[in-house]
CSV table of N, CA and C in Angstrom, one decimal:
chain,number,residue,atom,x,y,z
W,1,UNK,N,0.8,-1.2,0.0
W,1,UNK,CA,0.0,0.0,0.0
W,1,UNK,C,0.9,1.2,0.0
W,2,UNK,N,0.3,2.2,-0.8
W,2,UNK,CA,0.9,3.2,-1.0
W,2,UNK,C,0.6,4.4,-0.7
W,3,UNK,N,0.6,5.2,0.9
W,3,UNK,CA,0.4,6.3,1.1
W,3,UNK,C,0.7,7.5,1.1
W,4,UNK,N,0.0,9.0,0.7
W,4,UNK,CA,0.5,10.0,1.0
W,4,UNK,C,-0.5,10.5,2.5
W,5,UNK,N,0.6,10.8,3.3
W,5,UNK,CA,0.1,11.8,4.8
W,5,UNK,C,0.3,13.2,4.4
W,6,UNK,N,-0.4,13.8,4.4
W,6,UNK,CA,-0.3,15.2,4.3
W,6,UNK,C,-0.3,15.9,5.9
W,7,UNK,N,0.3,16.2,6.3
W,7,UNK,CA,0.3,16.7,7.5
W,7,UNK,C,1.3,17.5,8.3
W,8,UNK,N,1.0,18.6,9.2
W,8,UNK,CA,2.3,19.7,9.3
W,8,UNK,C,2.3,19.6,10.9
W,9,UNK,N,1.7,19.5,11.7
W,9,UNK,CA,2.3,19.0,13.0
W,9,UNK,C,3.1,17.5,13.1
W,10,UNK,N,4.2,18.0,13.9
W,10,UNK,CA,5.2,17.5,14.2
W,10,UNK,C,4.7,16.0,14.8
W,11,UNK,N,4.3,16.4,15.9
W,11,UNK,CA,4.1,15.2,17.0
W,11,UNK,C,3.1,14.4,16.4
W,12,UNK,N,2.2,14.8,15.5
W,12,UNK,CA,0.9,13.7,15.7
W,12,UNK,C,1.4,12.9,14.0
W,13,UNK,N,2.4,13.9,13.5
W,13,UNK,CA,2.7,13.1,12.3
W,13,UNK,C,3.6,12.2,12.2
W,14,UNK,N,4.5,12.3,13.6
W,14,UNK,CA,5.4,11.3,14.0
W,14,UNK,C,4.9,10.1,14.4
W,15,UNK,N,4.0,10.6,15.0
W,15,UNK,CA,2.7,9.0,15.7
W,15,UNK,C,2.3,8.2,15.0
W,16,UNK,N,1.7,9.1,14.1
W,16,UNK,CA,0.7,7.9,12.6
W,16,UNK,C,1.9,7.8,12.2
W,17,UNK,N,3.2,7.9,11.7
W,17,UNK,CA,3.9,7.1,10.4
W,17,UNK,C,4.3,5.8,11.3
W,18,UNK,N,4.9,5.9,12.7
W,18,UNK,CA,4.7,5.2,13.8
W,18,UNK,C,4.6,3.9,13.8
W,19,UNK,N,2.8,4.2,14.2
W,19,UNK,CA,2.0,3.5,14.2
W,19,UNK,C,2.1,2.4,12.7
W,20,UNK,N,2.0,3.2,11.8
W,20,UNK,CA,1.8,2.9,10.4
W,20,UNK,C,2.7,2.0,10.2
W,21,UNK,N,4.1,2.0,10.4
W,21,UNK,CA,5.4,1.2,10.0
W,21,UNK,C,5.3,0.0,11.0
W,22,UNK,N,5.5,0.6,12.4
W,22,UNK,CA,5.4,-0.5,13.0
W,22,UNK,C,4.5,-1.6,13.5
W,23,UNK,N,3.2,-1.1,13.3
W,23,UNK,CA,1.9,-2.0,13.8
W,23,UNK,C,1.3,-2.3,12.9
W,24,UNK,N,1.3,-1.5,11.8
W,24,UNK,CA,0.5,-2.3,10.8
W,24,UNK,C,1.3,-2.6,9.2
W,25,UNK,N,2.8,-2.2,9.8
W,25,UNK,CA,3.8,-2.6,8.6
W,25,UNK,C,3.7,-2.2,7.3
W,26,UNK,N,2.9,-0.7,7.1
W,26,UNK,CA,3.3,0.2,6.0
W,26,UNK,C,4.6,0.6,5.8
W,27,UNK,N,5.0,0.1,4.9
W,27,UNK,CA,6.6,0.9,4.6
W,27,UNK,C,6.3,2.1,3.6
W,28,UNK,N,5.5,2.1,3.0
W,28,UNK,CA,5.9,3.0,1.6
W,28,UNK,C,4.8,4.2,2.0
W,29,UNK,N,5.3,5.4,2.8
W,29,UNK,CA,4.6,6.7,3.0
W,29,UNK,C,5.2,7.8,2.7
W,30,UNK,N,4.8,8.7,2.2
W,30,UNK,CA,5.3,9.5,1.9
W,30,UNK,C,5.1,10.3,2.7
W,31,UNK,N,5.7,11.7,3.4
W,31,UNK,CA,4.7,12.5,4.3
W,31,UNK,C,5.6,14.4,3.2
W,32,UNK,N,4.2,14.9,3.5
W,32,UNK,CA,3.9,16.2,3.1
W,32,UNK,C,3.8,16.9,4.4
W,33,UNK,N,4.2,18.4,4.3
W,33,UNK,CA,4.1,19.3,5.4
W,33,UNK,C,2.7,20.1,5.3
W,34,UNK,N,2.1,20.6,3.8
W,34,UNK,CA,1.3,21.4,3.6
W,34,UNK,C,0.5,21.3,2.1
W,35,UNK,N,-0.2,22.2,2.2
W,35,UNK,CA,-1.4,22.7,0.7
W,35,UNK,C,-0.8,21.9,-0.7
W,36,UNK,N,0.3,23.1,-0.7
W,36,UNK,CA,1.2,22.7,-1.8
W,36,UNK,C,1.9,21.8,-1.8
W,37,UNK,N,2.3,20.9,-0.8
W,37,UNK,CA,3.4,19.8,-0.7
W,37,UNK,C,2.2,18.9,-1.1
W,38,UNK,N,1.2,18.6,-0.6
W,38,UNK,CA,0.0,17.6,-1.3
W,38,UNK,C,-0.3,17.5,-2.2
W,39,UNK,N,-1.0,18.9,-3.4
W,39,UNK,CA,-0.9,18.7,-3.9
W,39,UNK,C,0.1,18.6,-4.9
W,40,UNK,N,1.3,19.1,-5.2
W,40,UNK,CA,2.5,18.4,-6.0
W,40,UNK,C,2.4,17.1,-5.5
W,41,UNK,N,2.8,16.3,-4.5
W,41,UNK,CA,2.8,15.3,-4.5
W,41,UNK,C,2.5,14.3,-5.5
W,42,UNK,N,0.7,15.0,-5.1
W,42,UNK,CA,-0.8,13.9,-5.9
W,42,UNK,C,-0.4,13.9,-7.5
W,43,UNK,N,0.2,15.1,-8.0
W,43,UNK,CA,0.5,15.2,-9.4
W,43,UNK,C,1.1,14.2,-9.9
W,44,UNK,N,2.7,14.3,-8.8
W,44,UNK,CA,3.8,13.5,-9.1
W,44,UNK,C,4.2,12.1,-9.1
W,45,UNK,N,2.8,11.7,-8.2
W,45,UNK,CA,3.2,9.9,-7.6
W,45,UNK,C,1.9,9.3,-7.7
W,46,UNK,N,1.7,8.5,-7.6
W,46,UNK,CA,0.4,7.7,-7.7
W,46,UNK,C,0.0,6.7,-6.0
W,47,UNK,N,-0.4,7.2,-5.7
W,47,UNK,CA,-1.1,6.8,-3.8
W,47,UNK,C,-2.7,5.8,-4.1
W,48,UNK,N,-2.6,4.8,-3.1
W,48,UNK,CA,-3.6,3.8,-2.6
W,48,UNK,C,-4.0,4.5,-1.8
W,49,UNK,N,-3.8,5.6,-1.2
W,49,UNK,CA,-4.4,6.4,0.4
W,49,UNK,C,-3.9,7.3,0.2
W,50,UNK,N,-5.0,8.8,0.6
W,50,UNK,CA,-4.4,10.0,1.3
W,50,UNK,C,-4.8,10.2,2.7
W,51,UNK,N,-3.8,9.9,3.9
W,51,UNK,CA,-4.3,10.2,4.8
W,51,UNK,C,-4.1,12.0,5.3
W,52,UNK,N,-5.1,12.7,5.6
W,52,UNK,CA,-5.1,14.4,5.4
W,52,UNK,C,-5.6,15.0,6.5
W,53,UNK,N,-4.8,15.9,6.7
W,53,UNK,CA,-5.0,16.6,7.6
W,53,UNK,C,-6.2,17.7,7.0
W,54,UNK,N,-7.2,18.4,7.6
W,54,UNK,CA,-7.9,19.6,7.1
W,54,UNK,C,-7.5,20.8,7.3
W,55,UNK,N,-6.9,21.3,8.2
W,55,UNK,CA,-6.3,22.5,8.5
W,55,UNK,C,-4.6,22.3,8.2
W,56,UNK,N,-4.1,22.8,7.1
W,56,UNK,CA,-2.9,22.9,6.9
W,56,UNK,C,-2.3,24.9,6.5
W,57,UNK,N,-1.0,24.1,6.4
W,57,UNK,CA,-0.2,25.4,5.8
W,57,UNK,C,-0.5,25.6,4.3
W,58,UNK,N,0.0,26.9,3.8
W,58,UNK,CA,-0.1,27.1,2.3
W,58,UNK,C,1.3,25.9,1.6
W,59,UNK,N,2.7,26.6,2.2
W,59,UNK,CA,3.6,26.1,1.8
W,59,UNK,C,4.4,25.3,2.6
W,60,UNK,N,5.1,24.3,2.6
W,60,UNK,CA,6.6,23.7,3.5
W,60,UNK,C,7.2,25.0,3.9
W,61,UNK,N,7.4,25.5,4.9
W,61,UNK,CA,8.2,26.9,5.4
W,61,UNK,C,8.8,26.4,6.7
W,62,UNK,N,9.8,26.0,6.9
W,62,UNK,CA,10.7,25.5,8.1
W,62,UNK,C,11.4,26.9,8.7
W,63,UNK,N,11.6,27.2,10.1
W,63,UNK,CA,12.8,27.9,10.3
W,63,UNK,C,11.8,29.2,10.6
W,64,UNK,N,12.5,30.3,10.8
W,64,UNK,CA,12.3,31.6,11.0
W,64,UNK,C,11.0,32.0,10.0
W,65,UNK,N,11.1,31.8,8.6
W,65,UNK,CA,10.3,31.9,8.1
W,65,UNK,C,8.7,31.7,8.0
W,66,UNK,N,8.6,30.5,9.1
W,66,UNK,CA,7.8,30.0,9.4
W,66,UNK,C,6.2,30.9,9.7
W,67,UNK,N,6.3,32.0,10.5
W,67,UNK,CA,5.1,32.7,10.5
W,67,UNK,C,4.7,33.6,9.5
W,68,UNK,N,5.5,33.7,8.2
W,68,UNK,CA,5.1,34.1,7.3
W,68,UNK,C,4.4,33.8,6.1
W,69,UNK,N,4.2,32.1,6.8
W,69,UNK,CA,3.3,31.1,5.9
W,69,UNK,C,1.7,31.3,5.9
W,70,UNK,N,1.0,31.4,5.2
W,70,UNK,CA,-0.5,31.8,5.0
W,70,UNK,C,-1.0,30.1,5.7
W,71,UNK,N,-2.4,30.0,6.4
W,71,UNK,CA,-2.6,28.7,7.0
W,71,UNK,C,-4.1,28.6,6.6
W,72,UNK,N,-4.5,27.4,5.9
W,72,UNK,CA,-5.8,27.5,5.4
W,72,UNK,C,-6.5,26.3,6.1
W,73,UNK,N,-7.4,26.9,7.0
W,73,UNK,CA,-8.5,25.6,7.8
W,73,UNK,C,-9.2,24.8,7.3
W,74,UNK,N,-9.6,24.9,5.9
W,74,UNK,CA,-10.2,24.2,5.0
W,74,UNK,C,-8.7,23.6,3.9
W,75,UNK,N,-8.3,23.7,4.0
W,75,UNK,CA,-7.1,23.1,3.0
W,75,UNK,C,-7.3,21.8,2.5
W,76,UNK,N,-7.8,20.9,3.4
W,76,UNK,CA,-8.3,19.8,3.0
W,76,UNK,C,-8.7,19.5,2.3
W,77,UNK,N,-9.9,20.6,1.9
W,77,UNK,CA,-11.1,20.5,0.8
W,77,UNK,C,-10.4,21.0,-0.4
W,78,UNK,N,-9.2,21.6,-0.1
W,78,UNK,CA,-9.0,21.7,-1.7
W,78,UNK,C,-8.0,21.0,-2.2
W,79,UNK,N,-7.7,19.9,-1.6
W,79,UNK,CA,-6.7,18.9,-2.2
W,79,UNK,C,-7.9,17.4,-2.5
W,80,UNK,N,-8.8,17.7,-1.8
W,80,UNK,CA,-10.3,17.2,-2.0
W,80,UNK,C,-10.8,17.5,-3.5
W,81,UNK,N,-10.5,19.0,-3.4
W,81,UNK,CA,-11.0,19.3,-4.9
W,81,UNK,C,-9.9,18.8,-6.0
W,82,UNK,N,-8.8,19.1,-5.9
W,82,UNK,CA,-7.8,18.8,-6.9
W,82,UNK,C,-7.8,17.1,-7.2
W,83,UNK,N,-8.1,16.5,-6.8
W,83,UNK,CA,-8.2,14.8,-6.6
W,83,UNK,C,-9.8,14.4,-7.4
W,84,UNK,N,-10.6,15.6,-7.3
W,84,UNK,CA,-11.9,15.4,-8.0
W,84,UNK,C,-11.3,16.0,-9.3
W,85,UNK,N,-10.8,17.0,-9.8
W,85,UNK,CA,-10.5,17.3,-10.8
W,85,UNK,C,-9.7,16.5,-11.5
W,86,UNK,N,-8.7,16.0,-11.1
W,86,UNK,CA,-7.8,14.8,-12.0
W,86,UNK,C,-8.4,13.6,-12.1
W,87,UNK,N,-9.4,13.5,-11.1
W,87,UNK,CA,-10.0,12.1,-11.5
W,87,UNK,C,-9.3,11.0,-10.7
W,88,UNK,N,-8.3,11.3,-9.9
W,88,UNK,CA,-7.4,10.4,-9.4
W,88,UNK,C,-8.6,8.9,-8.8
W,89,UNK,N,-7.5,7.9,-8.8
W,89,UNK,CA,-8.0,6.9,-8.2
W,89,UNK,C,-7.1,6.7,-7.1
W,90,UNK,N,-7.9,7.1,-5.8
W,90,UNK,CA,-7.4,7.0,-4.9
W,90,UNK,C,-7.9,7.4,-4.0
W,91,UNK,N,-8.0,6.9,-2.4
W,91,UNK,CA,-9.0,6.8,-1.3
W,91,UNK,C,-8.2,8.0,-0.4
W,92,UNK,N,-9.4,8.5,0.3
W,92,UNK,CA,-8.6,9.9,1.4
W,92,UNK,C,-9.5,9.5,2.8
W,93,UNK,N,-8.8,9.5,3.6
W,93,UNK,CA,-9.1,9.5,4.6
W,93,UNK,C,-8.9,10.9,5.6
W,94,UNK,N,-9.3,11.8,6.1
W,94,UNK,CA,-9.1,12.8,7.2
W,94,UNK,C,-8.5,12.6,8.1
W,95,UNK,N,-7.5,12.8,8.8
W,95,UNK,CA,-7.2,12.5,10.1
W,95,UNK,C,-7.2,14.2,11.0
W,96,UNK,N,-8.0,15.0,11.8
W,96,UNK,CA,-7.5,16.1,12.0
W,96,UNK,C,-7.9,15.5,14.1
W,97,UNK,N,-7.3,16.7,14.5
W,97,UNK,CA,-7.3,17.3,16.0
W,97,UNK,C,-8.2,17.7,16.7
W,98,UNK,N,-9.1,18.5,15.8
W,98,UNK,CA,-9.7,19.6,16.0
W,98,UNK,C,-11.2,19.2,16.1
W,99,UNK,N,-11.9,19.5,17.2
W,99,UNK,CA,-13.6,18.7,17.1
W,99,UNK,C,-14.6,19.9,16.1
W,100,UNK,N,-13.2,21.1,16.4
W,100,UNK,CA,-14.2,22.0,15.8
W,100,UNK,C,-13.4,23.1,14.2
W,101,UNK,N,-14.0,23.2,13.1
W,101,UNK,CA,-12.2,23.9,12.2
W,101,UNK,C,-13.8,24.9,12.0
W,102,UNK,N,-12.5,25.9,11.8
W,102,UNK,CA,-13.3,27.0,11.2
W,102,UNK,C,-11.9,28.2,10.8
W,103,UNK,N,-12.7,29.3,10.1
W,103,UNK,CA,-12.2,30.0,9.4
W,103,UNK,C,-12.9,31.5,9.4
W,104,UNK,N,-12.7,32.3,8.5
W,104,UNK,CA,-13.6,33.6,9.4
W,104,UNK,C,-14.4,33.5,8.6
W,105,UNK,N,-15.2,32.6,7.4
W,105,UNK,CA,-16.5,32.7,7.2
W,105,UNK,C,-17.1,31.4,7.4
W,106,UNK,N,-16.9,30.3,8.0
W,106,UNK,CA,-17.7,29.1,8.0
W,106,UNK,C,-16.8,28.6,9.6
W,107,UNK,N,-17.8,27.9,10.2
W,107,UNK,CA,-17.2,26.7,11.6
W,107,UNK,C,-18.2,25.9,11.3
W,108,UNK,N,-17.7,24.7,11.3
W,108,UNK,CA,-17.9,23.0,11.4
W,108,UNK,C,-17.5,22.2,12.2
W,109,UNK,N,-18.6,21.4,12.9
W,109,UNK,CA,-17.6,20.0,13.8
W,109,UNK,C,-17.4,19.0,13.2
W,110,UNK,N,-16.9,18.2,13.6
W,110,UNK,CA,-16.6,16.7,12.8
W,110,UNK,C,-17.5,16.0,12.3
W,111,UNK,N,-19.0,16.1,13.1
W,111,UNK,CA,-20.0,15.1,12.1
W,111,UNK,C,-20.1,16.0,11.0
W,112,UNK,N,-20.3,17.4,10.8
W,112,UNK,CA,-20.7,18.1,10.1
W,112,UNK,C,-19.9,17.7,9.1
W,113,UNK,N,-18.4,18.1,9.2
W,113,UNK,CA,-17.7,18.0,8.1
W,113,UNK,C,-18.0,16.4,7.5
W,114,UNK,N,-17.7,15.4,8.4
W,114,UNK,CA,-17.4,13.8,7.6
W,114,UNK,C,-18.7,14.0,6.8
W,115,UNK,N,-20.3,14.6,7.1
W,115,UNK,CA,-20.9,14.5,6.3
W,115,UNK,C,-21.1,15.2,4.8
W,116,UNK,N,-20.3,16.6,5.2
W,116,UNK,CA,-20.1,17.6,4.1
W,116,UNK,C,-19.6,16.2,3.2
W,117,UNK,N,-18.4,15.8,3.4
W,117,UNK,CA,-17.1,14.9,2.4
W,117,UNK,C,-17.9,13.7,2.0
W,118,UNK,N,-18.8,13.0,2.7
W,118,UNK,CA,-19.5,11.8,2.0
W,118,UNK,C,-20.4,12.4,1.1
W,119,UNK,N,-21.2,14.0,1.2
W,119,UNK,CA,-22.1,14.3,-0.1
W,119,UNK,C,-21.0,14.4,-1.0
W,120,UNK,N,-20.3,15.1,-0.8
W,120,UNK,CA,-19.5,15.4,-2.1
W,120,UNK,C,-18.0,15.2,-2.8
W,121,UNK,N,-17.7,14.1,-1.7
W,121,UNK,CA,-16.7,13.5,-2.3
W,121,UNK,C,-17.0,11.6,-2.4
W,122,UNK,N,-18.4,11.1,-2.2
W,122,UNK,CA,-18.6,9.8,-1.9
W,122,UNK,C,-17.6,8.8,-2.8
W,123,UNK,N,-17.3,8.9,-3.7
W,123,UNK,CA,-16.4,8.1,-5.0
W,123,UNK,C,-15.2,7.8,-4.1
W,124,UNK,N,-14.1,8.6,-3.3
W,124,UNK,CA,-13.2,8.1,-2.7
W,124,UNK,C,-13.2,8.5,-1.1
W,125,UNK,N,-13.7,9.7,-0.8
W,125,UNK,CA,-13.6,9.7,0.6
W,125,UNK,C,-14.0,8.5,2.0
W,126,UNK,N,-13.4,8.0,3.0
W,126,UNK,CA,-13.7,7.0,3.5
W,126,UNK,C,-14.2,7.4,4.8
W,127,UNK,N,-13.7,8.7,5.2
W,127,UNK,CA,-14.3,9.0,6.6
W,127,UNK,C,-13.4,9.7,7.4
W,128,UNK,N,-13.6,10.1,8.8
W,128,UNK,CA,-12.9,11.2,9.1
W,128,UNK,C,-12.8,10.7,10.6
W,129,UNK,N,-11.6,10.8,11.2
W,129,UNK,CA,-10.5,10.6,12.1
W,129,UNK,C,-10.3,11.3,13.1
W,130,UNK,N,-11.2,11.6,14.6
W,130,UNK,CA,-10.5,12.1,15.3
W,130,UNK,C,-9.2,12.3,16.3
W,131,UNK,N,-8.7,12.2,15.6
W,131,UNK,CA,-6.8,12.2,16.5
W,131,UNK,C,-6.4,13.2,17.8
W,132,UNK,N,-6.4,11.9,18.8
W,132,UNK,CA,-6.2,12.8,20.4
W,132,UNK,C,-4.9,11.6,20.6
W,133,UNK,N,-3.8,12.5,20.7
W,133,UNK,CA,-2.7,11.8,21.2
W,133,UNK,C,-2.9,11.1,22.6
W,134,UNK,N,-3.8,11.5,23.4
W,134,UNK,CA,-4.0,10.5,24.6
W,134,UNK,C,-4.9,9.4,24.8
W,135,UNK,N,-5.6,9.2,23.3
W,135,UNK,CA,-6.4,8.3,23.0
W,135,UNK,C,-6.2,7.1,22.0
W,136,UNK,N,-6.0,6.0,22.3
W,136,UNK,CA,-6.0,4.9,21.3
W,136,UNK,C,-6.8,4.7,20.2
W,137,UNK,N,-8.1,5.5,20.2
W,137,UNK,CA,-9.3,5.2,19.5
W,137,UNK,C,-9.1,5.5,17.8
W,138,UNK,N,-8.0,6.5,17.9
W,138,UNK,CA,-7.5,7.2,16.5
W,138,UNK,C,-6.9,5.3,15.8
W,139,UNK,N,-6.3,4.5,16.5
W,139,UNK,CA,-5.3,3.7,16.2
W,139,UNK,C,-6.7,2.5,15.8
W,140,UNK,N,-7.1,2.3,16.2
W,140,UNK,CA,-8.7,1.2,16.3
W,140,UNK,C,-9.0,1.8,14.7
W,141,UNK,N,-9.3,3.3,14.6
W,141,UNK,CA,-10.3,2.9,13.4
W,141,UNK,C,-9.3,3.3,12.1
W,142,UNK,N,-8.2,3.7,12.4
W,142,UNK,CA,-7.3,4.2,11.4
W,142,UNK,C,-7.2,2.6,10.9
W,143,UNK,N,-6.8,1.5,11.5
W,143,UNK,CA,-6.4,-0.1,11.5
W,143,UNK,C,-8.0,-0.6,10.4
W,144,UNK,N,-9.2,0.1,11.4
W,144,UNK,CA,-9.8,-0.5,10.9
W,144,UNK,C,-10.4,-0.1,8.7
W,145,UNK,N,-9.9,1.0,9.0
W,145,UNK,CA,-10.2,1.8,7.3
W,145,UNK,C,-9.0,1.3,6.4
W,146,UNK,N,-8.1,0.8,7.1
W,146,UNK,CA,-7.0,0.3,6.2
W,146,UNK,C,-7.0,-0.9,5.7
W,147,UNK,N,-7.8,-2.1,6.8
W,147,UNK,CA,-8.0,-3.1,6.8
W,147,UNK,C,-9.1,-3.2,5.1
W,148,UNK,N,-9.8,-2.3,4.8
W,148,UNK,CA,-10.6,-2.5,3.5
W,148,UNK,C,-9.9,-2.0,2.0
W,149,UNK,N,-8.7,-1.6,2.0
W,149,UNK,CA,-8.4,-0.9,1.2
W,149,UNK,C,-7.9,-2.1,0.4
Protein backbone atom coordinates (compact mmCIF):
# COMPACT_ATOMS: atom_id res chain seq x y z
CA UNK A 1 0.00 0.00 0.00
CA UNK A 2 0.85 3.16 -1.01
CA UNK A 3 0.42 6.31 1.15
CA UNK A 4 0.55 10.02 1.04
CA UNK A 5 0.13 11.79 4.81
CA UNK A 6 -0.26 15.17 4.33
CA UNK A 7 0.30 16.74 7.53
CA UNK A 8 2.25 19.74 9.32
CA UNK A 9 2.34 18.99 13.02
CA UNK A 10 5.16 17.47 14.16
CA UNK A 11 4.09 15.24 17.01
CA UNK A 12 0.95 13.66 15.69
CA UNK A 13 2.74 13.06 12.29
CA UNK A 14 5.40 11.29 14.01
CA UNK A 15 2.68 9.02 15.67
CA UNK A 16 0.67 7.85 12.61
CA UNK A 17 3.95 7.11 10.45
CA UNK A 18 4.74 5.20 13.82
CA UNK A 19 2.02 3.52 14.16
CA UNK A 20 1.78 2.86 10.39
CA UNK A 21 5.42 1.25 10.05
CA UNK A 22 5.40 -0.51 13.05
CA UNK A 23 1.89 -2.03 13.82
CA UNK A 24 0.46 -2.28 10.79
CA UNK A 25 3.83 -2.57 8.57
CA UNK A 26 3.28 0.18 5.97
CA UNK A 27 6.57 0.93 4.63
CA UNK A 28 5.92 3.04 1.63
CA UNK A 29 4.58 6.73 2.96
CA UNK A 30 5.28 9.52 1.93
CA UNK A 31 4.74 12.52 4.27
CA UNK A 32 3.91 16.23 3.07
CA UNK A 33 4.07 19.28 5.45
CA UNK A 34 1.29 21.44 3.58
CA UNK A 35 -1.41 22.72 0.74
CA UNK A 36 1.21 22.66 -1.75
CA UNK A 37 3.36 19.82 -0.71
CA UNK A 38 0.03 17.63 -1.29
CA UNK A 39 -0.86 18.72 -3.94
CA UNK A 40 2.50 18.41 -5.99
CA UNK A 41 2.82 15.27 -4.54
CA UNK A 42 -0.76 13.92 -5.86
CA UNK A 43 0.49 15.18 -9.36
CA UNK A 44 3.83 13.45 -9.11
CA UNK A 45 3.19 9.93 -7.63
CA UNK A 46 0.38 7.66 -7.73
CA UNK A 47 -1.12 6.75 -3.75
CA UNK A 48 -3.63 3.81 -2.65
CA UNK A 49 -4.38 6.43 0.41
CA UNK A 50 -4.36 9.98 1.26
CA UNK A 51 -4.29 10.24 4.81
CA UNK A 52 -5.12 14.44 5.41
CA UNK A 53 -5.05 16.56 7.62
CA UNK A 54 -7.90 19.58 7.13
CA UNK A 55 -6.26 22.48 8.54
CA UNK A 56 -2.87 22.92 6.86
CA UNK A 57 -0.24 25.45 5.85
CA UNK A 58 -0.14 27.12 2.32
CA UNK A 59 3.58 26.08 1.80
CA UNK A 60 6.59 23.65 3.46
CA UNK A 61 8.23 26.93 5.36
CA UNK A 62 10.70 25.54 8.10
CA UNK A 63 12.80 27.90 10.33
CA UNK A 64 12.28 31.64 11.00
CA UNK A 65 10.29 31.95 8.09
CA UNK A 66 7.79 29.99 9.44
CA UNK A 67 5.09 32.71 10.47
CA UNK A 68 5.08 34.15 7.26
CA UNK A 69 3.33 31.14 5.92
CA UNK A 70 -0.50 31.83 4.95
CA UNK A 71 -2.63 28.69 6.98
CA UNK A 72 -5.75 27.49 5.37
CA UNK A 73 -8.53 25.65 7.77
CA UNK A 74 -10.24 24.15 4.99
CA UNK A 75 -7.07 23.07 3.03
CA UNK A 76 -8.29 19.78 3.00
CA UNK A 77 -11.06 20.48 0.76
CA UNK A 78 -8.98 21.73 -1.72
CA UNK A 79 -6.75 18.94 -2.18
CA UNK A 80 -10.27 17.16 -1.98
CA UNK A 81 -10.96 19.26 -4.88
CA UNK A 82 -7.82 18.84 -6.89
CA UNK A 83 -8.23 14.76 -6.60
CA UNK A 84 -11.85 15.36 -7.98
CA UNK A 85 -10.49 17.25 -10.78
CA UNK A 86 -7.83 14.78 -11.98
CA UNK A 87 -10.02 12.12 -11.51
CA UNK A 88 -7.41 10.36 -9.45
CA UNK A 89 -8.05 6.87 -8.24
CA UNK A 90 -7.39 7.02 -4.88
CA UNK A 91 -9.00 6.80 -1.31
CA UNK A 92 -8.64 9.91 1.40
CA UNK A 93 -9.08 9.54 4.61
CA UNK A 94 -9.09 12.81 7.22
CA UNK A 95 -7.18 12.54 10.12
CA UNK A 96 -7.47 16.07 12.00
CA UNK A 97 -7.25 17.26 16.05
CA UNK A 98 -9.73 19.60 15.99
CA UNK A 99 -13.63 18.71 17.10
CA UNK A 100 -14.22 21.98 15.75
CA UNK A 101 -12.18 23.94 12.16
CA UNK A 102 -13.35 26.95 11.18
CA UNK A 103 -12.25 30.04 9.41
CA UNK A 104 -13.59 33.58 9.41
CA UNK A 105 -16.52 32.65 7.21
CA UNK A 106 -17.73 29.11 7.99
CA UNK A 107 -17.22 26.68 11.61
CA UNK A 108 -17.93 22.98 11.38
CA UNK A 109 -17.61 20.04 13.82
CA UNK A 110 -16.64 16.71 12.76
CA UNK A 111 -20.02 15.10 12.12
CA UNK A 112 -20.75 18.06 10.10
CA UNK A 113 -17.66 17.97 8.15
CA UNK A 114 -17.43 13.75 7.62
CA UNK A 115 -20.89 14.54 6.27
CA UNK A 116 -20.08 17.61 4.12
CA UNK A 117 -17.10 14.92 2.41
CA UNK A 118 -19.54 11.78 2.00
CA UNK A 119 -22.11 14.34 -0.11
CA UNK A 120 -19.47 15.40 -2.10
CA UNK A 121 -16.72 13.50 -2.30
CA UNK A 122 -18.64 9.84 -1.88
CA UNK A 123 -16.42 8.05 -4.98
CA UNK A 124 -13.17 8.08 -2.66
CA UNK A 125 -13.61 9.74 0.57
CA UNK A 126 -13.68 7.04 3.46
CA UNK A 127 -14.27 8.96 6.57
CA UNK A 128 -12.86 11.16 9.09
CA UNK A 129 -10.55 10.59 12.10
CA UNK A 130 -10.46 12.13 15.28
CA UNK A 131 -6.81 12.22 16.51
CA UNK A 132 -6.16 12.81 20.39
CA UNK A 133 -2.74 11.77 21.21
CA UNK A 134 -3.99 10.49 24.62
CA UNK A 135 -6.38 8.33 23.04
CA UNK A 136 -6.01 4.89 21.33
CA UNK A 137 -9.34 5.17 19.53
CA UNK A 138 -7.55 7.17 16.45
CA UNK A 139 -5.30 3.69 16.20
CA UNK A 140 -8.66 1.23 16.25
CA UNK A 141 -10.33 2.87 13.37
CA UNK A 142 -7.31 4.16 11.40
CA UNK A 143 -6.44 -0.12 11.53
CA UNK A 144 -9.78 -0.50 10.86
CA UNK A 145 -10.22 1.77 7.27
CA UNK A 146 -6.96 0.29 6.20
CA UNK A 147 -7.96 -3.07 6.85
CA UNK A 148 -10.59 -2.48 3.47
CA UNK A 149 -8.40 -0.88 1.15
Amino acid sequence: MKVLFVEDENVKQSNIVTYLKDELGVENISVVNSLMGGMLALRNGKFDIVLLDMSLPLYDINGEDEELNEFEAFGGIEILDEIDRKELSVKVLVITAFDVIEDDTKKINLEQLDDQMKENYSNYYLGCIHYDESSLEWKTELENYLKNI
